[in-house]
Amino acid sequence: ADRPRRRLEAAHHGEDGVNRNIDKAIILAAGMGKRISKAPAVANTPKPLLPLDGTGLTFLDWHLRSLAAHGAREIYLVGSPVTFGTKLAATEKIAATCKVSWVMNDFPGDQTGSGHSTHFALTSEHAILDGRSRVVLMDADVVYDPSLIADLAGAPSPRSKTLVCSKFRETDEEVMVFG
């Protein structure tokens, strides 16, 4: 029974023994849907739950699929009273290889932010920062090119990584796209 497990663990490590996967991910999805969703068709829908295209694939579905494809074993979604517990199409598709759990951030939307959501995830009962796992922290309403997730997963270091967009600029736009 141990032999397949050892093979699986070996497949996730490089020849140097360094972990080459994202073990756990925290996705911050605690928006309330008050700004972008003023259009009647999506009223009160936070960005992470909006469809990206005509297929119905949401921001969160995209993240779940991308992270699972790069070895994530556990994904923690930090949700607000609006997003918490939402059934996502991707959850069923990745269930065999990846556990998806929700963490509640029930602070009022005007008194909270990414810092609060991160705190709730890291102090949850899930022991996300266990000292052994490579963990990625990401915003649910930002879609990354899949090659960036692959680069994070394949980076030659046993430590967690940080992805920073150097092109950030303060605007009133709800969604920004960088080429």
Tab-separated table of C-alpha atoms in Angstrom:
chain	number	residue	atom	x	y	z
A	1	ALA	CA	0.000	0.000	0.000
A	2	ASP	CA	2.969	2.336	0.612
A	3	ARG	CA	4.507	1.869	-2.832
A	4	PRO	CA	1.961	3.986	-4.836
A	5	ARG	CA	2.147	6.741	-2.206
A	6	ARG	CA	5.950	6.889	-2.465
A	7	ARG	CA	5.713	7.094	-6.253
A	8	LEU	CA	3.174	9.937	-5.974
A	9	GLU	CA	5.400	11.814	-3.539
A	10	ALA	CA	8.426	11.310	-5.801
A	11	ALA	CA	6.483	12.664	-8.782
A	12	HIS	CA	5.857	15.888	-6.879
A	13	HIS	CA	9.518	16.451	-6.049
A	14	GLY	CA	12.394	17.258	-8.359
A	15	GLU	CA	15.615	15.221	-8.561
A	16	ASP	CA	16.983	17.465	-5.813
A	17	GLY	CA	14.121	16.394	-3.507
A	18	VAL	CA	12.505	19.833	-3.572
A	19	ASN	CA	8.714	19.969	-3.638
A	20	ARG	CA	7.527	21.063	-7.118
A	21	ASN	CA	3.848	21.594	-6.351
A	22	ILE	CA	1.567	24.022	-4.680
A	23	ASP	CA	0.326	21.991	-1.719
A	24	LYS	CA	-2.245	24.418	-0.356
A	25	ALA	CA	-3.886	27.580	-1.599
A	26	ILE	CA	-5.845	30.331	0.092
A	27	ILE	CA	-8.184	32.234	-2.194
A	28	LEU	CA	-9.581	35.486	-0.821
A	29	ALA	CA	-13.211	35.634	-1.978
A	30	ALA	CA	-14.950	37.661	0.722
A	31	GLY	CA	-16.323	40.429	-1.486
A	32	MET	CA	-19.887	41.601	-1.044
A	33	GLY	CA	-20.691	42.449	-4.674
A	34	LYS	CA	-21.592	46.081	-4.038
A	35	ARG	CA	-19.532	47.843	-6.727
A	36	ILE	CA	-19.108	45.860	-9.927
A	37	SER	CA	-22.484	44.189	-9.872
A	38	LYS	CA	-24.704	47.232	-10.247
A	39	ALA	CA	-25.947	45.883	-13.572
A	40	PRO	CA	-29.356	44.232	-13.047
A	41	ALA	CA	-28.257	40.905	-14.562
A	42	VAL	CA	-25.597	40.404	-11.882
A	43	ALA	CA	-26.992	42.484	-9.020
A	44	ASN	CA	-25.243	41.798	-5.709
A	45	THR	CA	-22.888	39.218	-7.217
A	46	PRO	CA	-19.257	39.538	-6.085
A	47	LYS	CA	-16.603	39.399	-8.822
A	48	PRO	CA	-15.332	35.909	-7.892
A	49	LEU	CA	-18.783	34.494	-8.693
A	50	LEU	CA	-19.212	36.272	-12.017
A	51	PRO	CA	-18.786	34.239	-15.219
A	52	LEU	CA	-15.590	34.767	-17.181
A	53	ASP	CA	-17.135	33.716	-20.475
A	54	GLY	CA	-20.283	32.248	-22.034
A	55	THR	CA	-19.680	28.816	-20.486
A	56	GLY	CA	-20.547	29.959	-16.959
A	57	LEU	CA	-16.990	29.384	-15.708
A	58	THR	CA	-16.488	31.792	-12.785
A	59	PHE	CA	-13.318	33.389	-11.447
A	60	LEU	CA	-13.375	30.845	-8.585
A	61	ASP	CA	-13.918	27.879	-10.917
A	62	TRP	CA	-10.925	29.018	-12.967
A	63	HIS	CA	-8.710	29.253	-9.864
A	64	LEU	CA	-9.798	25.847	-8.555
A	65	ARG	CA	-9.087	24.131	-11.862
A	66	SER	CA	-5.732	25.865	-12.346
A	67	LEU	CA	-4.516	25.153	-8.826
A	68	ALA	CA	-5.635	21.511	-8.924
A	69	ALA	CA	-3.863	21.067	-12.267
A	70	HIS	CA	-0.639	22.194	-10.564
A	71	GLY	CA	-0.841	19.793	-7.656
A	72	ALA	CA	-2.778	21.702	-5.001
A	73	ARG	CA	-4.102	19.164	-2.506
A	74	GLU	CA	-6.054	21.623	-0.360
A	75	ILE	CA	-7.739	24.882	-1.349
A	76	TYR	CA	-9.265	27.218	1.221
A	77	LEU	CA	-11.765	29.797	0.033
A	78	VAL	CA	-12.267	32.705	2.423
A	79	GLY	CA	-15.827	33.874	1.919
A	80	SER	CA	-18.186	36.565	3.085
A	81	PRO	CA	-21.819	35.967	4.050
A	82	VAL	CA	-22.542	36.523	0.324
A	83	THR	CA	-19.959	34.087	-1.097
A	84	PHE	CA	-19.447	31.535	1.704
A	85	GLY	CA	-20.504	28.025	0.776
A	86	THR	CA	-21.365	28.767	-2.854
A	87	LYS	CA	-21.494	25.551	-4.889
A	88	LEU	CA	-18.885	25.752	-7.620
A	89	ALA	CA	-18.815	23.602	-10.752
A	90	ALA	CA	-15.065	23.021	-10.469
A	91	THR	CA	-15.345	21.550	-6.958
A	92	GLU	CA	-16.885	18.342	-8.307
A	93	LYS	CA	-14.331	18.087	-11.131
A	94	ILE	CA	-11.327	18.253	-8.791
A	95	ALA	CA	-12.789	16.387	-5.770
A	96	ALA	CA	-10.759	13.219	-6.388
A	97	THR	CA	-7.429	15.021	-6.040
A	98	CYS	CA	-8.104	18.213	-4.099
A	99	LYS	CA	-10.041	19.102	-0.953
A	100	VAL	CA	-11.892	22.435	-1.086
A	101	SER	CA	-13.003	24.080	2.165
A	102	TRP	CA	-14.613	27.408	3.029
A	103	VAL	CA	-13.466	29.751	5.817
A	104	MET	CA	-15.888	32.484	6.921
A	105	ASN	CA	-14.967	36.170	7.121
A	106	ASP	CA	-18.130	37.598	8.634
A	107	PHE	CA	-16.860	41.116	9.239
A	108	PRO	CA	-19.059	43.744	7.565
A	109	GLY	CA	-17.770	44.469	4.054
A	110	ASP	CA	-16.923	48.089	4.806
A	111	GLN	CA	-14.774	47.089	7.817
A	112	THR	CA	-12.721	44.297	6.340
A	113	GLY	CA	-10.359	43.518	3.528
A	114	SER	CA	-7.699	41.117	2.357
A	115	GLY	CA	-5.793	41.397	5.635
A	116	HIS	CA	-8.786	40.247	7.675
A	117	SER	CA	-9.514	37.414	5.256
A	118	THR	CA	-5.918	36.229	5.367
A	119	HIS	CA	-5.994	36.336	9.177
A	120	PHE	CA	-9.173	34.231	9.277
A	121	ALA	CA	-7.604	31.634	6.978
A	122	LEU	CA	-4.307	31.417	8.846
A	123	THR	CA	-5.970	31.182	12.270
A	124	SER	CA	-8.636	28.693	11.154
A	125	GLU	CA	-8.782	25.098	12.358
A	126	HIS	CA	-7.203	23.950	9.069
A	127	ALA	CA	-3.546	24.469	10.133
A	128	ILE	CA	-2.707	25.841	6.690
A	129	LEU	CA	0.790	27.014	7.642
A	130	ASP	CA	2.132	23.707	8.917
A	131	GLY	CA	5.829	24.343	8.152
A	132	ARG	CA	5.921	21.605	5.483
A	133	SER	CA	3.508	22.746	2.792
A	134	ARG	CA	4.046	25.195	-0.043
A	135	VAL	CA	1.181	27.668	0.215
A	136	VAL	CA	-0.014	30.246	-2.296
A	137	LEU	CA	-2.231	33.187	-1.308
A	138	MET	CA	-4.271	34.806	-4.070
A	139	ASP	CA	-7.172	37.150	-4.695
A	140	ALA	CA	-10.234	35.507	-6.205
A	141	ASP	CA	-10.984	38.371	-8.542
A	142	VAL	CA	-7.650	38.335	-10.373
A	143	VAL	CA	-7.145	35.838	-13.185
A	144	TYR	CA	-3.535	34.891	-13.801
A	145	ASP	CA	-2.048	33.406	-16.927
A	146	PRO	CA	-1.772	29.659	-16.139
A	147	SER	CA	1.956	29.799	-16.867
A	148	LEU	CA	2.415	31.950	-13.740
A	149	ILE	CA	0.850	29.262	-11.569
A	150	ALA	CA	3.074	26.682	-13.274
A	151	ASP	CA	6.109	28.891	-12.562
A	152	LEU	CA	5.147	29.156	-8.886
A	153	ALA	CA	4.630	25.401	-8.642
A	154	GLY	CA	7.913	24.610	-10.375
A	155	ALA	CA	10.078	27.158	-8.581
A	156	PRO	CA	13.196	25.430	-7.162
A	157	SER	CA	12.637	26.143	-3.492
A	158	PRO	CA	10.892	24.332	-0.662
A	159	ARG	CA	9.376	27.625	0.518
A	160	SER	CA	6.120	29.303	-0.380
A	161	LYS	CA	6.244	31.968	-3.081
A	162	THR	CA	4.796	35.416	-3.577
A	163	LEU	CA	3.501	36.684	-6.901
A	164	VAL	CA	3.484	40.467	-7.222
A	165	CYS	CA	2.215	42.413	-10.207
A	166	SER	CA	4.682	45.215	-10.841
A	167	LYS	CA	2.239	47.023	-13.128
A	168	PHE	CA	-0.232	47.893	-10.364
A	169	ARG	CA	-1.737	51.338	-10.521
A	170	GLU	CA	-4.498	52.936	-8.479
A	171	THR	CA	-7.641	53.501	-10.544
A	172	ASP	CA	-11.395	53.420	-10.115
A	173	GLU	CA	-11.659	50.487	-12.533
A	174	GLU	CA	-13.135	47.300	-11.109
A	175	VAL	CA	-11.239	44.895	-13.367
A	176	MET	CA	-7.840	45.526	-14.893
A	177	VAL	CA	-6.172	43.512	-17.633
A	178	PHE	CA	-2.446	43.609	-18.244
A	179	GLY	CA	-0.994	42.238	-21.478
